[in-house]
CSV table of C-alpha atoms in Angstrom, one decimal:
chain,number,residue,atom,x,y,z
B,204,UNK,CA,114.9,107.4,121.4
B,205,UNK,CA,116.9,104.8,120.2
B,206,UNK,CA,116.4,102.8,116.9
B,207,UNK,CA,114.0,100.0,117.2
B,208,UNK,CA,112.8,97.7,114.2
B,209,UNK,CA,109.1,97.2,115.2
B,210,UNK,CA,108.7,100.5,116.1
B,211,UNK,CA,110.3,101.6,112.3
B,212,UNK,CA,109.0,98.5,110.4
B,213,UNK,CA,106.5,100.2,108.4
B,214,UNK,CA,108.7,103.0,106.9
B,215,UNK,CA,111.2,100.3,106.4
B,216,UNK,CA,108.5,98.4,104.7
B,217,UNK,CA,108.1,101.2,102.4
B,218,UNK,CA,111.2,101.5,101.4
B,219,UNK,CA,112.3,98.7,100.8
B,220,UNK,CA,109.0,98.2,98.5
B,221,UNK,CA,109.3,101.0,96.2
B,222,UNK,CA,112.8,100.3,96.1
B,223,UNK,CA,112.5,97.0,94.7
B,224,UNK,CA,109.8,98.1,92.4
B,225,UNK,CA,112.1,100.9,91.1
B,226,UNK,CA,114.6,98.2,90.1
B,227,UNK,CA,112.0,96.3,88.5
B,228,UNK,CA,111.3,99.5,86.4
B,229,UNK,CA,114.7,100.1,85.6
B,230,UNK,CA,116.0,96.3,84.9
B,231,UNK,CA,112.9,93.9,84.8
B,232,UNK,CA,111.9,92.3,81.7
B,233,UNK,CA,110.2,95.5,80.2
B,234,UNK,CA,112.2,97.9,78.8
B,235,UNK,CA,110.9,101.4,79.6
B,236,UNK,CA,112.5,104.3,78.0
B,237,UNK,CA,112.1,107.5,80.1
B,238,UNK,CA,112.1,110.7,78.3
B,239,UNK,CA,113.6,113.3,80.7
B,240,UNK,CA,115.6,110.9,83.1
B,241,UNK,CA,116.9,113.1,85.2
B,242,UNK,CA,113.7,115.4,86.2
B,243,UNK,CA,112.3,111.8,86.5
B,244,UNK,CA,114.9,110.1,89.2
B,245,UNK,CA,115.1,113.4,91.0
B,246,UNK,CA,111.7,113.8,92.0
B,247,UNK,CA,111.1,109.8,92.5
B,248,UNK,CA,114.1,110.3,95.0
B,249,UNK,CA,113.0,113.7,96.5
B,250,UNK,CA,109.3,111.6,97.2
B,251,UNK,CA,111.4,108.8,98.8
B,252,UNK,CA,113.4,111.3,101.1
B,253,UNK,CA,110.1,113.1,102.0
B,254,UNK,CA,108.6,110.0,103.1
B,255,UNK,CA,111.5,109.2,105.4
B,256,UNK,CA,111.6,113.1,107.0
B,257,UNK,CA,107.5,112.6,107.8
B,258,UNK,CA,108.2,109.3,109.6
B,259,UNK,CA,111.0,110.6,111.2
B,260,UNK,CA,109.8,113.5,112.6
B,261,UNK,CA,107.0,111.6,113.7
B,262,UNK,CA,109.0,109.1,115.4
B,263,UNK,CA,110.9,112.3,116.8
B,264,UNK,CA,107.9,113.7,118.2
B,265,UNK,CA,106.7,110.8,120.3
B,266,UNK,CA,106.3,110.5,123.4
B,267,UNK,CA,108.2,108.1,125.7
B,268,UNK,CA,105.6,105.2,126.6
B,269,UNK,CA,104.1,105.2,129.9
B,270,UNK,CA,106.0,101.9,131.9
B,271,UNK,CA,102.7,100.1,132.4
B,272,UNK,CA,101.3,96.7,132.2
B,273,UNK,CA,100.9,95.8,128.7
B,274,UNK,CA,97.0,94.8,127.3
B,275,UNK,CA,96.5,92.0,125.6
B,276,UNK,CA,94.8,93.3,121.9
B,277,UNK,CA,91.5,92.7,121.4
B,278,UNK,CA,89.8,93.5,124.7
B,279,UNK,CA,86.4,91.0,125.9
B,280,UNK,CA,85.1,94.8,126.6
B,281,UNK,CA,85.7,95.7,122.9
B,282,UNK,CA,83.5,92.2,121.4
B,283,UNK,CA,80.6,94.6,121.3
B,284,UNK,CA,82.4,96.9,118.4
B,285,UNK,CA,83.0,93.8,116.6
B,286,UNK,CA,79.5,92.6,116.5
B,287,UNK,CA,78.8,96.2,115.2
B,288,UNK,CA,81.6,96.1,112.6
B,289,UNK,CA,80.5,92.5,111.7
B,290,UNK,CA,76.6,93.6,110.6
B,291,UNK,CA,77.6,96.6,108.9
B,292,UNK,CA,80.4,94.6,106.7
B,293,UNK,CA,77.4,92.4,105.8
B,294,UNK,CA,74.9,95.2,104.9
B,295,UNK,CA,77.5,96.8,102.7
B,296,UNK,CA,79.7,93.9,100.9
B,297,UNK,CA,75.9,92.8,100.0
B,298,UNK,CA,75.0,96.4,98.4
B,299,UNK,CA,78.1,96.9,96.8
B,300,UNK,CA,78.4,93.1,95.1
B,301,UNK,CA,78.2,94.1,91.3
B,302,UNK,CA,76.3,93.2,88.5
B,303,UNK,CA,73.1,92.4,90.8
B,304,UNK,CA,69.8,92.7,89.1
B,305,UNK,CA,67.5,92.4,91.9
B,306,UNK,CA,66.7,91.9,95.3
B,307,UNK,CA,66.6,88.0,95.2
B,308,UNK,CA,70.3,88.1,93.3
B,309,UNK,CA,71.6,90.4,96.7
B,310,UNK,CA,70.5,87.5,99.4
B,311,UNK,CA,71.1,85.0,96.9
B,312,UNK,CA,74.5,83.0,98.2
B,313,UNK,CA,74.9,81.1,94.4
B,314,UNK,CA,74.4,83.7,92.8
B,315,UNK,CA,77.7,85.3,94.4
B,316,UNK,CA,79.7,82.2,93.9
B,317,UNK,CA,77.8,81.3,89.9
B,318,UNK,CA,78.8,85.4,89.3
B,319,UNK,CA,82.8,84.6,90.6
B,320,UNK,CA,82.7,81.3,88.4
B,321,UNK,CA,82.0,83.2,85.5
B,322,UNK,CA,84.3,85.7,86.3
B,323,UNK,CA,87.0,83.2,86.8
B,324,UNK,CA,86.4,81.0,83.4
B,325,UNK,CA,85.9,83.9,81.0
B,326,UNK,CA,88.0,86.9,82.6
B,327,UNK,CA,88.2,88.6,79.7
B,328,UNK,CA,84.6,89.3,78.9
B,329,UNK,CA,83.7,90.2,82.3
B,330,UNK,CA,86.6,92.5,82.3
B,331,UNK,CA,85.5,94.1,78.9
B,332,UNK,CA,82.1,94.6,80.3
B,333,UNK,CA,83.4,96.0,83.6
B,334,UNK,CA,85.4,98.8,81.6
B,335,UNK,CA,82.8,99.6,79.0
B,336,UNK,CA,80.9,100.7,82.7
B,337,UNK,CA,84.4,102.6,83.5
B,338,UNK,CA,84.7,104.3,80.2
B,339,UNK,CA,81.0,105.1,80.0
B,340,UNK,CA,81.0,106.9,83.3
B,341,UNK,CA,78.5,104.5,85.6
B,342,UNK,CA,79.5,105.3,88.7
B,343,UNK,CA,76.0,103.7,89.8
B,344,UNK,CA,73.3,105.2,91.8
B,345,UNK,CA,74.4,108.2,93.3
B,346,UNK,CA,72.2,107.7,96.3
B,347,UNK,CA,73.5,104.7,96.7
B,348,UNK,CA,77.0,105.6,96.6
B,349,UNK,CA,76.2,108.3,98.9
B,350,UNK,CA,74.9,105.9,101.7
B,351,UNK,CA,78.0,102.9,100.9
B,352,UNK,CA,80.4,106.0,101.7
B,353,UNK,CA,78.9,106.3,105.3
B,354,UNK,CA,79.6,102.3,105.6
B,355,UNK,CA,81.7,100.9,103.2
B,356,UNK,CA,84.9,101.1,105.2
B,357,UNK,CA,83.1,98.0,107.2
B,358,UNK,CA,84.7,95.7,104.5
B,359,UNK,CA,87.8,97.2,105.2
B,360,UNK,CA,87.7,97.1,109.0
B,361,UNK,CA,86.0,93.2,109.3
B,362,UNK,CA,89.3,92.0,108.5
B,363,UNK,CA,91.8,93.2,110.6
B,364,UNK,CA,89.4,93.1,113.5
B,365,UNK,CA,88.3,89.5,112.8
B,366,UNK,CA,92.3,88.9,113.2
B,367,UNK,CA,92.6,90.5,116.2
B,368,UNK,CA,89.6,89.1,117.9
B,369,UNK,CA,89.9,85.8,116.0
B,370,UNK,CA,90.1,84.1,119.8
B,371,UNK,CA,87.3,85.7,121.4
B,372,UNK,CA,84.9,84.9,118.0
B,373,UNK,CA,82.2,82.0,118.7
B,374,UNK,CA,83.0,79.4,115.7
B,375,UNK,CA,79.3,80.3,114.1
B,376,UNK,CA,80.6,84.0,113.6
B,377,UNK,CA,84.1,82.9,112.6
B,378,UNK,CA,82.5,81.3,109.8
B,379,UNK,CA,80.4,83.9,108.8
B,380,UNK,CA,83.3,86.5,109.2
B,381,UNK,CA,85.0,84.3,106.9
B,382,UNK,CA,82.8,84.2,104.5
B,383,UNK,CA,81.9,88.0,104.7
B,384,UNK,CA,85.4,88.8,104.1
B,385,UNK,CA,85.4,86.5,100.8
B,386,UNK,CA,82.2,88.8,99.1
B,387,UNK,CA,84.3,91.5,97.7
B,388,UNK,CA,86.9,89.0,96.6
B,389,UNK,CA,83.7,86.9,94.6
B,390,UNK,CA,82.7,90.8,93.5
B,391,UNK,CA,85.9,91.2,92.2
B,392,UNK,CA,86.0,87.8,90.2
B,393,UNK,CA,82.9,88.6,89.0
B,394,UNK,CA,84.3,91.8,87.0
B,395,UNK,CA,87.6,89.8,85.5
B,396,UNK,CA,89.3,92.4,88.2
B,397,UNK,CA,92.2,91.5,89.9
B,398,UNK,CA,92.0,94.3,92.9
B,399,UNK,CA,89.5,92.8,95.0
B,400,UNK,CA,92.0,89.7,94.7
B,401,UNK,CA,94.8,91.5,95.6
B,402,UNK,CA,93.3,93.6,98.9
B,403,UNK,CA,91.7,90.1,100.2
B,404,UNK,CA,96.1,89.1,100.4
B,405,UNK,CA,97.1,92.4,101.3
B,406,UNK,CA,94.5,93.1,104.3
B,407,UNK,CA,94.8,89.3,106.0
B,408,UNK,CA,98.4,89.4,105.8
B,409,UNK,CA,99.0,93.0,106.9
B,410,UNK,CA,96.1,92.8,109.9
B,411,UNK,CA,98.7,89.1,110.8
B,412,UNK,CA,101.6,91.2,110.5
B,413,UNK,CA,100.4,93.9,112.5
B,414,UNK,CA,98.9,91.1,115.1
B,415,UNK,CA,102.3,89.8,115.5
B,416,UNK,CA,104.7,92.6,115.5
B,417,UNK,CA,102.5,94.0,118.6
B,418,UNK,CA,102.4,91.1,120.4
B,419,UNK,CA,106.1,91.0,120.2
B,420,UNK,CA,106.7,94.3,120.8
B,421,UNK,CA,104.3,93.9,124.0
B,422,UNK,CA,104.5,90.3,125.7
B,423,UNK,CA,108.4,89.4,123.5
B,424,UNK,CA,106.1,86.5,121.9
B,425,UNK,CA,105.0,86.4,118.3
B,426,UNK,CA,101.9,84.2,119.3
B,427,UNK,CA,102.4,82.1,115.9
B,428,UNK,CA,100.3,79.3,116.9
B,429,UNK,CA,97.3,81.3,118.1
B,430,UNK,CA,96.9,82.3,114.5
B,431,UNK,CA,97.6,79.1,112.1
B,432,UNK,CA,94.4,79.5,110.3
B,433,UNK,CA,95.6,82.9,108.8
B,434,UNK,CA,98.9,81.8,107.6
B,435,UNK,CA,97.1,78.7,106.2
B,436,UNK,CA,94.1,81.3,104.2
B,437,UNK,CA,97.2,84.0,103.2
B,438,UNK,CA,99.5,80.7,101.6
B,439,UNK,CA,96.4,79.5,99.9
B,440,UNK,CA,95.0,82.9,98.8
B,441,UNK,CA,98.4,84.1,97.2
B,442,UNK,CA,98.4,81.0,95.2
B,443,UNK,CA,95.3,82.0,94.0
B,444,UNK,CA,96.0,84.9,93.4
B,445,UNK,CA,98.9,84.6,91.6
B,446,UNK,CA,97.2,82.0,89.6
B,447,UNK,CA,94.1,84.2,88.7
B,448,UNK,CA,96.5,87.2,87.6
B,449,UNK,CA,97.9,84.7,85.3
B,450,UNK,CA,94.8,83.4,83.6
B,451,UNK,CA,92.8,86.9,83.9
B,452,UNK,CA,95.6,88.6,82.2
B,453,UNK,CA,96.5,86.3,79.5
B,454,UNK,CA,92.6,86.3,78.5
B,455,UNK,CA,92.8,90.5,78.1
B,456,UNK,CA,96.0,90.8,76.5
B,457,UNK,CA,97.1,87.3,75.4
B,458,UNK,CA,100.7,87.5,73.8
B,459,UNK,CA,103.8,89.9,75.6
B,460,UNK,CA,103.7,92.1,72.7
B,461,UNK,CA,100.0,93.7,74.1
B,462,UNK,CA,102.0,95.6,76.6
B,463,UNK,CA,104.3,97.5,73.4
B,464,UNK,CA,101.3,97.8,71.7
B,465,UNK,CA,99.8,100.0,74.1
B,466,UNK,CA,102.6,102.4,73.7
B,467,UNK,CA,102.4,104.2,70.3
B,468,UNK,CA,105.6,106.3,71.0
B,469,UNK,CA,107.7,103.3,70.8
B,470,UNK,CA,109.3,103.4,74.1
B,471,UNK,CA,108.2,100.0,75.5
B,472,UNK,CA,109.9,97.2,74.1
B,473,UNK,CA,110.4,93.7,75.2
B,474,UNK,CA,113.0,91.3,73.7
B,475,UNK,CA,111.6,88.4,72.2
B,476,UNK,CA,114.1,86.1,74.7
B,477,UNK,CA,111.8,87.5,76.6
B,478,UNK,CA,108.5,86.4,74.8
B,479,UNK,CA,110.1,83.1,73.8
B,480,UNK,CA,110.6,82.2,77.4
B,481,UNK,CA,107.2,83.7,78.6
B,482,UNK,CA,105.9,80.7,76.0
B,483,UNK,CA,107.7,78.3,77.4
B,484,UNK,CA,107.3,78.4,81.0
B,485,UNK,CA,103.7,79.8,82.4
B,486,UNK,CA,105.4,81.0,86.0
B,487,UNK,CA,107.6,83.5,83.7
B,488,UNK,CA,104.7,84.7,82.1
B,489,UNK,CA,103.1,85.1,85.2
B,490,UNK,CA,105.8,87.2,86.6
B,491,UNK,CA,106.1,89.7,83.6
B,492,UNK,CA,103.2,90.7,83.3
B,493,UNK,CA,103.0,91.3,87.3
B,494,UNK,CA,106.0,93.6,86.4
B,495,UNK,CA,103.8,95.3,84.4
B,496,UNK,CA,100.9,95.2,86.8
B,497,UNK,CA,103.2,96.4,89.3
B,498,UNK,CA,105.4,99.1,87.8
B,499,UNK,CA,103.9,100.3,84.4
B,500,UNK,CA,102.5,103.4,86.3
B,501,UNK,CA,105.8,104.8,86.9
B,502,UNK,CA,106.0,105.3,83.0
B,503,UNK,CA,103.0,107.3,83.2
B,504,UNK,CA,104.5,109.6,85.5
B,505,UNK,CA,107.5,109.7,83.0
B,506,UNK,CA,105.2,110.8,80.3
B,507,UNK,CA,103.1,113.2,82.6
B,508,UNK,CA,106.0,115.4,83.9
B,509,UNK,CA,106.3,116.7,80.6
B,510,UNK,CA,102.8,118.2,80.5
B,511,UNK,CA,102.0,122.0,81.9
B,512,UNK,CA,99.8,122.0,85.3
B,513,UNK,CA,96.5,122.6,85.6
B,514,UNK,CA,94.9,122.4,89.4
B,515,UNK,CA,92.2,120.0,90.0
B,516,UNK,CA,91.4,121.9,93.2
B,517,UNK,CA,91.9,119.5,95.5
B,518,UNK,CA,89.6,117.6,93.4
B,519,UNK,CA,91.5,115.8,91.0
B,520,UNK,CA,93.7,113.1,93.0
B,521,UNK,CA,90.5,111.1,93.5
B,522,UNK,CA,88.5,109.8,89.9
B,523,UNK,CA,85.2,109.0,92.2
B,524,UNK,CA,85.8,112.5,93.9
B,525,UNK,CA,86.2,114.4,90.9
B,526,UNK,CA,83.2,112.5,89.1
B,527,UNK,CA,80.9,113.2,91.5
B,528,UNK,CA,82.4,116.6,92.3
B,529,UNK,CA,81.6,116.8,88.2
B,530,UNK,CA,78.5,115.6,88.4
B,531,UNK,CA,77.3,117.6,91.4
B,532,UNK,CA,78.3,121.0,89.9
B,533,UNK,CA,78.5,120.0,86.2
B,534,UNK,CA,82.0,121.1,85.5
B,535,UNK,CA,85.0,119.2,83.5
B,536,UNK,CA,87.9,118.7,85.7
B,537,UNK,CA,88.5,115.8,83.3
B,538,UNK,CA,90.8,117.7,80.7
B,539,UNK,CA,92.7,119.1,83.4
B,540,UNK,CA,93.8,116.0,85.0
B,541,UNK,CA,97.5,114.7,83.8
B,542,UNK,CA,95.9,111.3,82.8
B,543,UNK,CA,93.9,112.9,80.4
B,544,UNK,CA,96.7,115.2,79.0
B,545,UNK,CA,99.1,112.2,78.2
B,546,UNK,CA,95.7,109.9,76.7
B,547,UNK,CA,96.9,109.9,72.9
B,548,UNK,CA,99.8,107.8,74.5
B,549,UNK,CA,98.8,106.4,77.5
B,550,UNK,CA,95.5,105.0,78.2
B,551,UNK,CA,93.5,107.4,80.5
B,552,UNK,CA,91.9,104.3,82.3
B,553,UNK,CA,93.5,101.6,80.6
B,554,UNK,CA,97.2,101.9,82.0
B,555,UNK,CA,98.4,102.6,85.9
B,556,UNK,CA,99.4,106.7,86.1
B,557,UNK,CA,101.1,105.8,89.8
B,558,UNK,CA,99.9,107.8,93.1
B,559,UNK,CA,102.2,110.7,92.4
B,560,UNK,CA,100.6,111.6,89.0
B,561,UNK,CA,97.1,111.4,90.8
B,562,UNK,CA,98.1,113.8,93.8
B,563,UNK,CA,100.5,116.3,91.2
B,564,UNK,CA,97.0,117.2,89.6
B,565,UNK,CA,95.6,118.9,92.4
B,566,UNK,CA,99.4,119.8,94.4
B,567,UNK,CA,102.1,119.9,91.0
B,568,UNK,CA,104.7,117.7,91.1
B,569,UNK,CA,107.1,119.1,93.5
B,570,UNK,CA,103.8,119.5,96.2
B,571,UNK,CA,103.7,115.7,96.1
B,572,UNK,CA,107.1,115.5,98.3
B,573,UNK,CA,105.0,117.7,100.9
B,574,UNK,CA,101.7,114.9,100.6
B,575,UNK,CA,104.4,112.0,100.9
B,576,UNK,CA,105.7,114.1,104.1
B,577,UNK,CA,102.1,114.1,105.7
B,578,UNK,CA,101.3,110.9,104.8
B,579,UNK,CA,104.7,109.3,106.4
B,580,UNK,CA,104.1,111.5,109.6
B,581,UNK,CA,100.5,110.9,110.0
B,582,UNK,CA,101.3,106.4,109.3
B,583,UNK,CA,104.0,106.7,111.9
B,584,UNK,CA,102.0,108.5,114.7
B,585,UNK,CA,99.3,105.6,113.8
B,586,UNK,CA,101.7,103.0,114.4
B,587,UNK,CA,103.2,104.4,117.4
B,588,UNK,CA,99.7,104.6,118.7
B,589,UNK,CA,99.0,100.8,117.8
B,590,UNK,CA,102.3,99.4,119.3
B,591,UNK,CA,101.9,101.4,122.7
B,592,UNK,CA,98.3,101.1,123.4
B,593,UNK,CA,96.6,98.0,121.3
B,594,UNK,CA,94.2,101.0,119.7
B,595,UNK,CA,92.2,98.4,117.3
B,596,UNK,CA,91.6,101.1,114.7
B,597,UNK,CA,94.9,102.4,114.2
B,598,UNK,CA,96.0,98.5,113.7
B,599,UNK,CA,92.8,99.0,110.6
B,600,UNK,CA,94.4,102.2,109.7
B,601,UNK,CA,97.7,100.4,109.2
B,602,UNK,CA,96.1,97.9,106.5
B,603,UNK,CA,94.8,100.8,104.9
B,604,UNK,CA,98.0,102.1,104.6
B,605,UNK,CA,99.5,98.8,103.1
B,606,UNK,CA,97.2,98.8,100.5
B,607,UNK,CA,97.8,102.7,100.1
B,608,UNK,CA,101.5,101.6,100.0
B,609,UNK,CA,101.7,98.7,97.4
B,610,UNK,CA,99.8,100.3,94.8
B,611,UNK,CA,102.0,103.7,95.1
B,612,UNK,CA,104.0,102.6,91.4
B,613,UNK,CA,100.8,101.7,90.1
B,614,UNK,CA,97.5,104.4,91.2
B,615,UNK,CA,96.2,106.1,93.6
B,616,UNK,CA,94.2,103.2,95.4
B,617,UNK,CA,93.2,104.5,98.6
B,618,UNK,CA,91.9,107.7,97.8
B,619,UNK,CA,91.0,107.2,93.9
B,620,UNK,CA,88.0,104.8,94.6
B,621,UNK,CA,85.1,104.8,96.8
B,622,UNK,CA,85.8,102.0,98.9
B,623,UNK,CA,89.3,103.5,99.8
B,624,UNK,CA,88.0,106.7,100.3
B,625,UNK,CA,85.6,105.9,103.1
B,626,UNK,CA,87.9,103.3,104.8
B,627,UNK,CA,90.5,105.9,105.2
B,628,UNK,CA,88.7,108.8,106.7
B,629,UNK,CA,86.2,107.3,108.7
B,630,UNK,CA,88.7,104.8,110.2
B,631,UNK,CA,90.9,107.8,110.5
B,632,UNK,CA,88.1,109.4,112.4
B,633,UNK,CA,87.4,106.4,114.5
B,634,UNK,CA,91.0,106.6,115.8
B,635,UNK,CA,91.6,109.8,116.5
B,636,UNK,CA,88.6,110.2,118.8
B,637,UNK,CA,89.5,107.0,120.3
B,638,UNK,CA,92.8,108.1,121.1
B,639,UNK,CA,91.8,111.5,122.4
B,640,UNK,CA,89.8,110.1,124.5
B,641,UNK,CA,92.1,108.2,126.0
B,642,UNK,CA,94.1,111.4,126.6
B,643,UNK,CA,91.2,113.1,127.9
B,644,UNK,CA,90.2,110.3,130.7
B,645,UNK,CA,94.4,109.7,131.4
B,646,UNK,CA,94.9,113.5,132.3
């Protein structure tokens, strides 16, 4: 099969991502001293080259596509999945909305907005009381965590379909998609927390990218126009984005010299140039400590691969897996865990660890090349299946992997949290039932 972009673009993606953050790592404006360099490069490069042989195997493996008329995505006979998607989104971005105190405060539209307000003028209390949760182990009703697992992955899933059926949406339920979309952004603000931020850019821009890429691999037209409201909510949500990283962050750490003072060992250092600039120009500041945001886990993992290994069981790579997992059969997994061994000098849940260090407790270090290998072959079969066949939940699957993918340097965000968790398999699920039934009615 011969080499085609679309069909490679999300391995390239990948790549060319970690790649960059690598470089920030190495020569951005924190200095990070790693202590064993060359066990470090090795297996960051050995994780890179597995990812490449899962994707390529996969695209190996695939099958030729069937010379057929091509579908236009987002079927009229598929509107009724939508409407499905689009009430359970509602039911769980309304249990899940933090810091609610009763019944009246979950149907209770300013409170949601008064809550983000808050979280957006004093970011640094709301983040203080959101970790004194973390560090205190509220993980919430269990009950209720149990039922959000069966529908949380509706938050997930409302955006990339409201993308792809964007056309076929009367303009009452646009608006309320719209604004469905926004609640775990304002649940997010709420808490100080940037990651609710963050996803809200990440899904609407990968569910456009995905939205494109197909239409041009399918019909040789982009279909730019058909989607100008996007491009105009991504523009305006980075900005914001951006703008509340810079504000949130200066209100937790304030000066550049928080980030050394994190690291009793001594091996972060930043050169006050550095700090002197930061002062001087907000955008610099901005961008530094997004460096940080970005990249600081790969200093964890620096500081991890020293430690002896201890398996999690399978348990380990996940904090809500393992807590509950805990809590359920009232063991410590905790102290096993590689964030816990390397606490004395790097914050537990205060600092990034990266997705390698999370997966190495349950799989060592060198049985994360083999994850990254499953992982690559199962996002490239995914894609493949997108890209031929206009399957709406592996174009889902693929946001969840962007998100999985961008936060790779910094945790494991996919699989560590609740929200990721039940996105991932059940959407997983979804599609490969879907697909096999198309098999099944095509033989």
């Amino acid at each position: 099969m011969k080499f085609s972009i679309p069909y490679n673009a999300p391995i390239i993606f990948l790549q060319c991502y970690l790649f960059l953050t690598l470089i920030i790592f190495q020569f951005g404006p924190i200095n990070y001293k790693v202590i064993n360099p060359h066990i470090f490069w090795m297996l960051i490069l050995s994780y890179h080259l597995c990812f490449l042989l899962g994707y390529i195997v996969a695209y190996k493996l695939k099958k030729p596509k069937k010379i057929i008329k091509p579908v236009e995505l987002a079927k009229n006979s598929e509107m009724r999945i939508y409407y499905f998607v689009f009430v359970l989104s509602i039911i769980s971005s309304l249990m899940s909305f933090k810091g609610v105190s009763s019944i009246y405060d979950l149907i209770n539209p300013l409170f949601w907005i008064e809550s983000a307000i808050n979280g957006i003028l004093f970011p640094g209390d709301a983040y203080n009381e959101k970790m004194s949760r973390v560090l205190n182990n509220d993980n919430g009703n269990k009950l209720l965590n149990i039922f959000l697992f069966f529908i949380a992955f509706s938050k997930t899933l409302i955006v990339p379909f409201t993308v792809f059926f964007w056309s076929r949406i009367p303009k009452l339920i646009k608006v309320i998609a719209i604004f469905i979309t926004l609640l775990p952004l304002l649940s997010s603000l709420s808490n100080g927390t940037n990651k609710g931020v963050f996803d809200f850019v990440i899904l609407y821009s990968s569910s456009l990218v995905f939205y494109f890429l197909y239409n041009k691999n399918n019909f040789n037209n982009y279909l730019f126009a058909s989607r100008n409201f996007f491009l105009i909510i991504i523009f305006t949500s980075l900005i914001g984005a951006l703008s509340f990283f810079g504000s949130s962050i200066g209100a937790r750490g304030g000066n550049l010299r928080y980030i050394e003072s994190q690291d009793p060992l001594g091996n972060i250092s930043i050169l006050q140039e550095t700090v002197d600039k930061s002062n001087d120009d907000s955008y610099y500041y901005t961008y530094v400590w997004l460096s940080s945001y970005i990249v600081q886990g790969y200093y964890g993992f620096s500081l991890a691969i020293e430690k002896d290994f201890n398996t999690t069981y399978g348990f380990g790579n996940s904090v809500f897996i393992r807590r509950n997992v805990e809590s359920l059969l009232g063991i410590d997994l905790n102290k096993r865990t590689f964030q816990n061994k390397i606490d004395d000098w790097w914050g537990e849940s205060s600092q990034w660890h990266s997705f390698y260090s999370y997966m190495a407790n349950d799989f060592h270090f060198i049985g994360v090349g083999v994850v990254c290998f499953f992982l690559s072959f199962i996002m490239g079969n995914i894609w493949f299946s997108f890209l031929d066949t206009g399957n709406l939940y592996a174009g889902a699957m693929m946001c969840v992997f962007a998100i999985l993918i961008i936060f790779i340097p910094a945790n494991n965000q996919i699989f560590g949290f609740l929200d990721g968790v039940s996105a991932f398999f059940w959407i997983y699920i979804f599609w490969f039932f879907s697909t096999n039934k198309i098999k099944f009615l095509n033989d």
